[in-house]
Short mmCIF file of C-alpha atoms (C1' of nucleotides) in Angstrom, two decimals:
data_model
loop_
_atom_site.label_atom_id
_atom_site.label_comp_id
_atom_site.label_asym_id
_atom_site.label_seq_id
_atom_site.Cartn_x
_atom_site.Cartn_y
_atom_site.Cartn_z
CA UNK A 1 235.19 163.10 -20.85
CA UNK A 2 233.19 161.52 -17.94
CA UNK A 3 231.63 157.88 -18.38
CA UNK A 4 228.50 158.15 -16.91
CA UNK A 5 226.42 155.73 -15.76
CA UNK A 6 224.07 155.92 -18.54
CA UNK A 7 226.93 155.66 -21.23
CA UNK A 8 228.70 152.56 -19.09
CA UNK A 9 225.04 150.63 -19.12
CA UNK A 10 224.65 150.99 -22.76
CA UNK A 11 228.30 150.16 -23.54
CA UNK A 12 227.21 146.75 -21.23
CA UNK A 13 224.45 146.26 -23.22
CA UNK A 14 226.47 146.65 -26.53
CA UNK A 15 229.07 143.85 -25.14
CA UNK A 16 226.13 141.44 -24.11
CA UNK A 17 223.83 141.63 -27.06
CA UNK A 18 226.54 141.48 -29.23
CA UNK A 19 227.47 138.53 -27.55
CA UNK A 20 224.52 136.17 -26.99
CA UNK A 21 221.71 138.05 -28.84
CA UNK A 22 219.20 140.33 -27.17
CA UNK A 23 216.53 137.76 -25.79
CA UNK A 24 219.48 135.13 -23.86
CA UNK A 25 221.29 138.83 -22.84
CA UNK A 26 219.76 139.46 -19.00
CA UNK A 27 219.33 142.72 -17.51
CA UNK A 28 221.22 141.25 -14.77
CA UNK A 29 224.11 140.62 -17.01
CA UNK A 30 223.90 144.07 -18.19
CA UNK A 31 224.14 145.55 -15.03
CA UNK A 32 227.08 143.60 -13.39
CA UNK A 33 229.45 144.18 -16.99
CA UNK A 34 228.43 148.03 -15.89
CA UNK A 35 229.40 146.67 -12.47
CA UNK A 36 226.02 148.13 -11.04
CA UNK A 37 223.22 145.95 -9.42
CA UNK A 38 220.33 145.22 -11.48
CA UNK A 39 218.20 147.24 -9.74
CA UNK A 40 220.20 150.22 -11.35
CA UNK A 41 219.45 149.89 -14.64
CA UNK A 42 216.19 151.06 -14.21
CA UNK A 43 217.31 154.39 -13.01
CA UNK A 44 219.09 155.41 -16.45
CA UNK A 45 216.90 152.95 -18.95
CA UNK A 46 213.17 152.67 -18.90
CA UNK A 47 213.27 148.22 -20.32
CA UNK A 48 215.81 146.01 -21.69
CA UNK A 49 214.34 146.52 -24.83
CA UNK A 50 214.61 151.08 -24.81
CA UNK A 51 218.35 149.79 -24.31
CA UNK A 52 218.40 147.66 -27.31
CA UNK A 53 216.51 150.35 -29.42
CA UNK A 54 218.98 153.33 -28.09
CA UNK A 55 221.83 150.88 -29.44
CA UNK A 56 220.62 150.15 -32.92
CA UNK A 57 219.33 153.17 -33.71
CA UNK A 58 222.60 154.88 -33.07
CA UNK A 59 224.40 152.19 -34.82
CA UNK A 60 222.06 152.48 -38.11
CA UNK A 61 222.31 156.39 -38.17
CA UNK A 62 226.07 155.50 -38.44
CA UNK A 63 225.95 153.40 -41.20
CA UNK A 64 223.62 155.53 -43.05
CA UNK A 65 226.26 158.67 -42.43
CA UNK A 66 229.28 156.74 -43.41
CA UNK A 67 227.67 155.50 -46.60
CA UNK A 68 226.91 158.71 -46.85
CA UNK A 69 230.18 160.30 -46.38
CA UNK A 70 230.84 157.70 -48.99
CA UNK A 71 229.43 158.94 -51.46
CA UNK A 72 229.88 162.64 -51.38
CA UNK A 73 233.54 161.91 -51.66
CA UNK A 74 234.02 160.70 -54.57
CA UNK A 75 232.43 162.27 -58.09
CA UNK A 76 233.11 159.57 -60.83
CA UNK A 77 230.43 156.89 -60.25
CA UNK A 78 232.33 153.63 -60.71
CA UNK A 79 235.24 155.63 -57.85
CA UNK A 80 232.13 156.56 -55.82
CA UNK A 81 230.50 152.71 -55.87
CA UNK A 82 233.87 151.64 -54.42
CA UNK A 83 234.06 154.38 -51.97
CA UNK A 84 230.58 153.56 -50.61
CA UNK A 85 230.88 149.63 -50.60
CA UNK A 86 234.42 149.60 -48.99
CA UNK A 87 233.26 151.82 -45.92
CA UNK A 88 230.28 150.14 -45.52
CA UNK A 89 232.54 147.25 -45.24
CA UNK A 90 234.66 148.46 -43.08
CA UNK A 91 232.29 150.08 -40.79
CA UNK A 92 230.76 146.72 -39.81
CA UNK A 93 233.90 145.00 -39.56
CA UNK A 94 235.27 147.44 -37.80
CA UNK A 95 232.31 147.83 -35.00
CA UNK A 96 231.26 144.19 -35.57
CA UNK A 97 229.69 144.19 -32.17
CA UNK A 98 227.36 147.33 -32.80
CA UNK A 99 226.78 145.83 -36.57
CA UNK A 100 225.50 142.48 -34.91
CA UNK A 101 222.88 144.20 -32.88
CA UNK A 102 222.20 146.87 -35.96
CA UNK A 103 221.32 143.59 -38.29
CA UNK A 104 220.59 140.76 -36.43
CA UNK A 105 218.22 142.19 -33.69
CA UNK A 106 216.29 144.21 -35.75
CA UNK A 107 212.91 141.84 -34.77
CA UNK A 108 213.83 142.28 -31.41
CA UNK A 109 212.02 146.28 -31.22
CA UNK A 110 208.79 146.68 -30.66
CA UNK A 111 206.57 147.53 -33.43
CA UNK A 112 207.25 151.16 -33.08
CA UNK A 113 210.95 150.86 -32.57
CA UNK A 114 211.21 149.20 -35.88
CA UNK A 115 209.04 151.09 -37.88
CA UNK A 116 211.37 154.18 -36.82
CA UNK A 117 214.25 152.41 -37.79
CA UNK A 118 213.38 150.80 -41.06
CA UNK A 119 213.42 154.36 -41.97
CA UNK A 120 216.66 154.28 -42.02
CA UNK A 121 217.74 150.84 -43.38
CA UNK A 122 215.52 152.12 -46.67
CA UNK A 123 217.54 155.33 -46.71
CA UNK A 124 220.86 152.97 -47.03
CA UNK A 125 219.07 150.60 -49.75
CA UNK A 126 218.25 154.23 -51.40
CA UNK A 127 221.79 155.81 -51.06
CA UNK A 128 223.35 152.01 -53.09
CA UNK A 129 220.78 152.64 -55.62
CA UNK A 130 221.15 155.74 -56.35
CA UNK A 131 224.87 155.24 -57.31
CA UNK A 132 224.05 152.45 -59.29
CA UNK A 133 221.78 154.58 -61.35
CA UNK A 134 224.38 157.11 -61.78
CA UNK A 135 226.80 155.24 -62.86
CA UNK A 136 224.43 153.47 -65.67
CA UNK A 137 223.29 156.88 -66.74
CA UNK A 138 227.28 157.70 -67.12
CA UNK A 139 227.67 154.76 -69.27
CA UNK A 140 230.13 153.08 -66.94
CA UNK A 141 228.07 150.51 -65.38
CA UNK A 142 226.23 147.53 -66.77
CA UNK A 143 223.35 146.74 -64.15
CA UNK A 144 220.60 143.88 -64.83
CA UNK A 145 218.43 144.21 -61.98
CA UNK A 146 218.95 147.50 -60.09
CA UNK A 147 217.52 147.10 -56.52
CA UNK A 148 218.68 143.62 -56.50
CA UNK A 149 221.86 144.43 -57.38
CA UNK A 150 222.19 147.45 -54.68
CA UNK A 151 220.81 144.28 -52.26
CA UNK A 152 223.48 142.25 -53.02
CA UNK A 153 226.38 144.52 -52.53
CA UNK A 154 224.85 145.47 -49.19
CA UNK A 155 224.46 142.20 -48.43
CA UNK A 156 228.50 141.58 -48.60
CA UNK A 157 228.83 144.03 -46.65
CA UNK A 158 226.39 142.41 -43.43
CA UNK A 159 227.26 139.42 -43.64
CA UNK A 160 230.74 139.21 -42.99
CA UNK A 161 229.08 139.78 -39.52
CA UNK A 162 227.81 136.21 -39.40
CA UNK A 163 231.49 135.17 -39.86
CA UNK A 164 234.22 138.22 -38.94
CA UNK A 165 236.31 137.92 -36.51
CA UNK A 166 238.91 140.61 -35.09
CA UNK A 167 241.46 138.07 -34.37
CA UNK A 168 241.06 136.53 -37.77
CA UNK A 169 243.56 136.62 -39.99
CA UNK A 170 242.21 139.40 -42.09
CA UNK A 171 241.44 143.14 -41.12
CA UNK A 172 238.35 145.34 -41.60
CA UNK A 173 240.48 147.14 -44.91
CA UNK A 174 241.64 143.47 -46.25
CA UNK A 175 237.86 142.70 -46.22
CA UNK A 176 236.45 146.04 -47.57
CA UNK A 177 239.22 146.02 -50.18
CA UNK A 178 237.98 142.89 -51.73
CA UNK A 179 234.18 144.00 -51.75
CA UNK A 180 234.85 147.02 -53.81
CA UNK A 181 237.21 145.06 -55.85
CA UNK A 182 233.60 142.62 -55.96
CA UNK A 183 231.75 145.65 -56.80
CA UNK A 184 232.99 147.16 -59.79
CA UNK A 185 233.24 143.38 -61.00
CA UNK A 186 229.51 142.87 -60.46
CA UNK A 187 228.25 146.30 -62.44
CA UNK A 188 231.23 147.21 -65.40
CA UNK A 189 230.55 147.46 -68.42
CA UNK A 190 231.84 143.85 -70.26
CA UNK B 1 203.32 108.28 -44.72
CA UNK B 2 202.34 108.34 -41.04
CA UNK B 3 203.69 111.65 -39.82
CA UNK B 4 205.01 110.59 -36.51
CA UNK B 5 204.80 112.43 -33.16
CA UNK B 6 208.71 113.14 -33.25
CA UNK B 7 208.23 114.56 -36.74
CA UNK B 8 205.09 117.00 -35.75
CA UNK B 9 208.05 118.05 -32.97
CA UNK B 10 210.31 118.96 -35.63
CA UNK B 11 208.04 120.75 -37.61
CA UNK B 12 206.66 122.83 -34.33
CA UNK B 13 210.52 123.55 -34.01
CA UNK B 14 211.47 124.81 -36.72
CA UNK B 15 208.53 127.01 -37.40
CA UNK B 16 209.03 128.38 -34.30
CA UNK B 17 212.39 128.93 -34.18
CA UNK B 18 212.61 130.42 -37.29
CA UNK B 19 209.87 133.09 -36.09
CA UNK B 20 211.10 133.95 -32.89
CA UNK B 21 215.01 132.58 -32.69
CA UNK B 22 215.86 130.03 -30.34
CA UNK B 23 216.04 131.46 -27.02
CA UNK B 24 212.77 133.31 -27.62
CA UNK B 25 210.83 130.11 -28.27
CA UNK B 26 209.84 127.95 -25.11
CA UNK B 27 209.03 124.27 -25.08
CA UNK B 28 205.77 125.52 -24.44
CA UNK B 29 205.17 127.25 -27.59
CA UNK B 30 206.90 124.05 -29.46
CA UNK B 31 204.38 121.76 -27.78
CA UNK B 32 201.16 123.54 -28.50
CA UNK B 33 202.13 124.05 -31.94
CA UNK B 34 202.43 120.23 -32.42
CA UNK B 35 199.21 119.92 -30.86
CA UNK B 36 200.24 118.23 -27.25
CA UNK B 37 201.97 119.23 -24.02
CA UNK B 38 205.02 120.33 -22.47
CA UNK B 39 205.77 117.07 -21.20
CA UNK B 40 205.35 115.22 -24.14
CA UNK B 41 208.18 117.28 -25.98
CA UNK B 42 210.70 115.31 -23.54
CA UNK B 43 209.13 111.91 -25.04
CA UNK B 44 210.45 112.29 -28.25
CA UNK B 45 213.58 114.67 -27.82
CA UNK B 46 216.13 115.10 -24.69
CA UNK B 47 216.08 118.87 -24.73
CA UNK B 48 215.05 122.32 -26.02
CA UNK B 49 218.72 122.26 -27.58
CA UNK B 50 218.65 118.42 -29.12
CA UNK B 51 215.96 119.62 -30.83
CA UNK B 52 217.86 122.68 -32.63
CA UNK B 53 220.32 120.19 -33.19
CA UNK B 54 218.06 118.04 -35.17
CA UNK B 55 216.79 120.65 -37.23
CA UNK B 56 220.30 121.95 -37.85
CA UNK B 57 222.13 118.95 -39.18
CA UNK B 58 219.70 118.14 -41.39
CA UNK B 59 219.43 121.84 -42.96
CA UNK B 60 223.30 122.03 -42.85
CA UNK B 61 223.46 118.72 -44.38
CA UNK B 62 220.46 119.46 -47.40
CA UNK B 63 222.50 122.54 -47.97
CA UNK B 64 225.98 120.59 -48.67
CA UNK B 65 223.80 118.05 -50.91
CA UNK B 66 221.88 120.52 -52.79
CA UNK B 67 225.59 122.26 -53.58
CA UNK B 68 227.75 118.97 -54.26
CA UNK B 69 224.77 117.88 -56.83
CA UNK B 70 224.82 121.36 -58.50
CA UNK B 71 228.56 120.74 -58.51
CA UNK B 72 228.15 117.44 -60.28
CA UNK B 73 225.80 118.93 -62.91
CA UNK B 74 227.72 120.73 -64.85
CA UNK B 75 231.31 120.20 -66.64
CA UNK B 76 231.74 123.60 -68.12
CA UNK B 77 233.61 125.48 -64.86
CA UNK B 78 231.09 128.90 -65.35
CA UNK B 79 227.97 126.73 -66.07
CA UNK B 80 228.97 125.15 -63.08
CA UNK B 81 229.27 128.14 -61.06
CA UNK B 82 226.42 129.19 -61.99
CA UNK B 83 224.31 126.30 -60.89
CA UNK B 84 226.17 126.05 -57.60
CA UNK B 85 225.46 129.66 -56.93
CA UNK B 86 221.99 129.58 -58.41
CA UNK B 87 220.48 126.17 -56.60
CA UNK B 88 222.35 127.49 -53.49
CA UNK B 89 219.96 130.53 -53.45
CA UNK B 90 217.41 129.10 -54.46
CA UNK B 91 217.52 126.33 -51.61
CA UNK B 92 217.80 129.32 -49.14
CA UNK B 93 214.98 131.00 -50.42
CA UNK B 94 212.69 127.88 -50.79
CA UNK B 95 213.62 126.44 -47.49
CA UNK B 96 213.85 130.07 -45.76
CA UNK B 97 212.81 128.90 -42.01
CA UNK B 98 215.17 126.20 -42.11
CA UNK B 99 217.78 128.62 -43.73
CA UNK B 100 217.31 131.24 -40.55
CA UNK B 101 218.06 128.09 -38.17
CA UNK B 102 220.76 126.72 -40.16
CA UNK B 103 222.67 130.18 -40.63
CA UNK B 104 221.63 132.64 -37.53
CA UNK B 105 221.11 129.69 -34.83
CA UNK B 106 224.81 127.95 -34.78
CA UNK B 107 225.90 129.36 -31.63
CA UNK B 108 223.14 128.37 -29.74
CA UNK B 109 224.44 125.23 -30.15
CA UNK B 110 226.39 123.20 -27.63
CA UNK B 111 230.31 123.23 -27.94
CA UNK B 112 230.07 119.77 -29.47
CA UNK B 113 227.33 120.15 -31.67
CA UNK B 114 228.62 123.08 -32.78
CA UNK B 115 232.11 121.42 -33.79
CA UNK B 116 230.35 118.79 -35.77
CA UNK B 117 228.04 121.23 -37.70
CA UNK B 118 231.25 123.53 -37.99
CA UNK B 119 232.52 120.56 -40.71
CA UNK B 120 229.66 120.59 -42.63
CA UNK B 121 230.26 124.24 -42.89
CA UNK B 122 233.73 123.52 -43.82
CA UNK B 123 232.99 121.11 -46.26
CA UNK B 124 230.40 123.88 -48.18
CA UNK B 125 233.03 126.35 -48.45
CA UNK B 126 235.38 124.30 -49.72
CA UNK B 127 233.37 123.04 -52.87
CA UNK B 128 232.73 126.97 -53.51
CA UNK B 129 236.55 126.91 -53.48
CA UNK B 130 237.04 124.22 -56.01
CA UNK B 131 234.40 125.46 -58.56
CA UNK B 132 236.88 128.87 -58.91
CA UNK B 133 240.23 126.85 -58.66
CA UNK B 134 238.61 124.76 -61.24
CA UNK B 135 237.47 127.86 -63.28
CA UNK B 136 240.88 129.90 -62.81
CA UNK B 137 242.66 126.53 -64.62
CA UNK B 138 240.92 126.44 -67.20
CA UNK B 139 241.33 130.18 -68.08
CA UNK B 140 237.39 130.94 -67.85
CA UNK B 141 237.83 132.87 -64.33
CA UNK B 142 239.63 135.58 -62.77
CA UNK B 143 240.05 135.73 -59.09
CA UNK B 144 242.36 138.23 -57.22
CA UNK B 145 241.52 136.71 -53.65
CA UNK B 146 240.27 132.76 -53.92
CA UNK B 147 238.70 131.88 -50.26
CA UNK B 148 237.40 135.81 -50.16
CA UNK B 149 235.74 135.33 -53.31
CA UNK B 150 233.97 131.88 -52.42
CA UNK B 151 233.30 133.74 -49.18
CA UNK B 152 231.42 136.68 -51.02
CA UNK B 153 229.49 134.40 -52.95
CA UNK B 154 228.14 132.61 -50.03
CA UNK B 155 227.15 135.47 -48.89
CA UNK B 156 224.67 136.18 -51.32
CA UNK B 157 222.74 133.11 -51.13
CA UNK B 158 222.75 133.69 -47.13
CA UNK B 159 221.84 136.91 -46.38
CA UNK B 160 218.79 137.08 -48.59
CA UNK B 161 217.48 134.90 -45.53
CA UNK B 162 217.54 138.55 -43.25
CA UNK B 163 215.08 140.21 -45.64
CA UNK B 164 213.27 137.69 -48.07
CA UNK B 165 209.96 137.29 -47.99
CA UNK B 166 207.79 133.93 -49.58
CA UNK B 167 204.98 136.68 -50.16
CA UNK B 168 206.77 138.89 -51.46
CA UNK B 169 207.06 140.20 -55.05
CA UNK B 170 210.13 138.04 -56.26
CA UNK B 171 209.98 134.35 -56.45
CA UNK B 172 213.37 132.41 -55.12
CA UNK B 173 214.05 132.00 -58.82
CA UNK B 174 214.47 135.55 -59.68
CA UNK B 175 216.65 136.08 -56.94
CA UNK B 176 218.05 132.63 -57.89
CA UNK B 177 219.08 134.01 -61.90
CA UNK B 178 220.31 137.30 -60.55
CA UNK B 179 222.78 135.89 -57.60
CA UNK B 180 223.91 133.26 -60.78
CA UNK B 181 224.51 136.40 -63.24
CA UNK B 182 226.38 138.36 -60.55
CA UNK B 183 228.60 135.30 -59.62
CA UNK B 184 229.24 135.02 -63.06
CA UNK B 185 230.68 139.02 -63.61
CA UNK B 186 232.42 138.62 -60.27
CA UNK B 187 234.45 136.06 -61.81
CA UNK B 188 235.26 136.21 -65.56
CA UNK B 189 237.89 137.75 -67.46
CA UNK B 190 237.56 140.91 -68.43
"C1'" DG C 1 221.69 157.44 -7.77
"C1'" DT C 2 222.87 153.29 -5.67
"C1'" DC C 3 221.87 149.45 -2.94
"C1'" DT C 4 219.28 145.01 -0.88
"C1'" DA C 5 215.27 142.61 -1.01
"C1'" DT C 6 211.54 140.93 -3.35
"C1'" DA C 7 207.18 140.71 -6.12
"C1'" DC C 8 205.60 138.46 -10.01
"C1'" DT C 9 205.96 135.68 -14.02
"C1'" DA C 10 207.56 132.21 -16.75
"C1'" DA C 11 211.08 129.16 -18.17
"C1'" DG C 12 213.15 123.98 -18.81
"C1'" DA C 13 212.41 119.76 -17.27
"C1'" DT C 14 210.40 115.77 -14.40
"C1'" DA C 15 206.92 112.76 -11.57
"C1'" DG C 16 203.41 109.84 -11.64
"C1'" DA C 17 198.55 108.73 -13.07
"C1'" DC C 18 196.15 106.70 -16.97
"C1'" DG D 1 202.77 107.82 -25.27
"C1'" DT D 2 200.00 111.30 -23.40
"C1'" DC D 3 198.26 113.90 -19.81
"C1'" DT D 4 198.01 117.15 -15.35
"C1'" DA D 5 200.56 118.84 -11.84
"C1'" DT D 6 204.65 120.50 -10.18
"C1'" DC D 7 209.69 121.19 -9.01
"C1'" DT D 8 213.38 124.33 -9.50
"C1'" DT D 9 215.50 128.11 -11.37
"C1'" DA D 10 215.76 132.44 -13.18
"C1'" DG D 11 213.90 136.26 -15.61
"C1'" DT D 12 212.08 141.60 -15.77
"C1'" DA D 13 211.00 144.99 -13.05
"C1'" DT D 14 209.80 147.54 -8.64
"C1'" DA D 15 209.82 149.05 -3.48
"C1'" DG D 16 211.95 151.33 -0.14
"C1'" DA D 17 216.20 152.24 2.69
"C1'" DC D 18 220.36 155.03 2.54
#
DNA sequence: GTCTATACTAAGATAGAC
DNA sequence: GTCTATCTTAGTATAGAC
């Protein structure tokens, strides 16, 4: 279980751009959190910006396996839906930092960074959708507008980024508790 | 209607912060968009960040107004709601540059202008608050977890500013209706 | 693979002429 | 009130010694 240098830079980088947002985050700050100069950054990362793309591409192929996860483990849709939206809650309130960098600095790639990685963010619209249409097709869920829907229980989900915090009174499973709660509200039958 | 050189400031500012974020955006850029030079910014405006400041109260402030007057439009505690919730969205998707400052800019702000724009804040959430108190009373709304719930719906209105589009295929009024129906289900008795 | 030193560029803001 | 010119600081990234 060595750190090495490589993994202590990007953890830096994680820290600072979760922080004060890619473009204010220098590589100079990233180096001394590593405690390196700046000079060494270079060595194990080819730009600020390869950093930034190594983080958030992890960080989306997380969420896309925990929603994932999500919903192989449950079969009945409406038990599924809940499943899904409470760890996709959880995940970001739980690595907030990581989830800041995942949403919010998604302009921040270059052009071929973020056509790589909005890949992924379509596979995670897909994945909602999907179990929405399930759970219509079951008879269990009453859904208006399907990909808007899907959007909007995602979008619970990010945005308690713009306001979490983990010294806040309420934890990661308070939070995703209440958004599956909000979720079976938003698509049962009436 | 004279549009003054302070106001053609403004207007740079807020088109280009809303593009690029606030740290990514030089006085340069801001000047050249209004049509005159980087000295002349410091004419009209102390700093980069008075600027922001500017653009932020005002958002923050057309926000509160636009919810207080959907609050005063309606008796009927759903109908009411449901305007709140709808004009709320709607304001975020008609005004969606100003919406990116207002919501994704605040801590770019300066301690102090950040504590005054952190009341107006306060102030939003709390009418959200009293539409559901308001709609619990009167029997017409069930709510497991109040300030989560007014939190959630919030949520909806903001985060359609991290992937609308004004070109794309739904108008702010579509996604106006549907963030009104889904308030609705996440509320009523069942 | 790490350092010190530095090249090169560009930022926020100001001085002073008109 | 606008400009050109510039001060000062600081950024990304590289060179070259160890």
């Amino acid at each position: 279980m060595t750190v090495t240098a490589r993994e202590r830079l990007l953890d830096a980088a994680v820290e600072a751009f979760a922080e004060k947002g890619f473009t204010a985050t220098t590589t100079r700050d990233i180096a001394s959190r590593a405690g390196m100069s700046p000079a060494a950054v270079y060595v194990h990362h080819d730009s600020k910006e390869s950093l930034l793309f190594t983080v958030s591409r992890a960080g989306h192929l997380a969420a896309l396996e925990v929603i994932e996860e999500a919903a192989a483990s449950e079969a009945e849709p409406t038990a599924r839906l809940q499943a899904m939206v409470r760890e996709f809650s959880a995940w970001h309130a739980t690595n907030s930092r990581v989830g800041r960098i995942v949403q919010y600095e998604f302009a921040a790639l270059t052009d071929e960074h973020r056509a790589e990685i909005a890949e992924v963010r379509r596979a995670i619209e897909a994945r909602m959708q999907d179990a929405l249409r399930d759970g219509v097709a079951a008879g269990v869920m009453d859904v208006g507008d399907l990909p808007g829907t899907a959007r909007a229980l995602l979008s619970l989900s990010i945005d308690l980024l713009r306001w979490f915090s983990p010294t806040g009174a309420q934890s990661p499973q308070d939070i995703a508790a209440l958004h599956a709660d909000l979720a079976v509200r938003m698509t049962r039958v009436h």
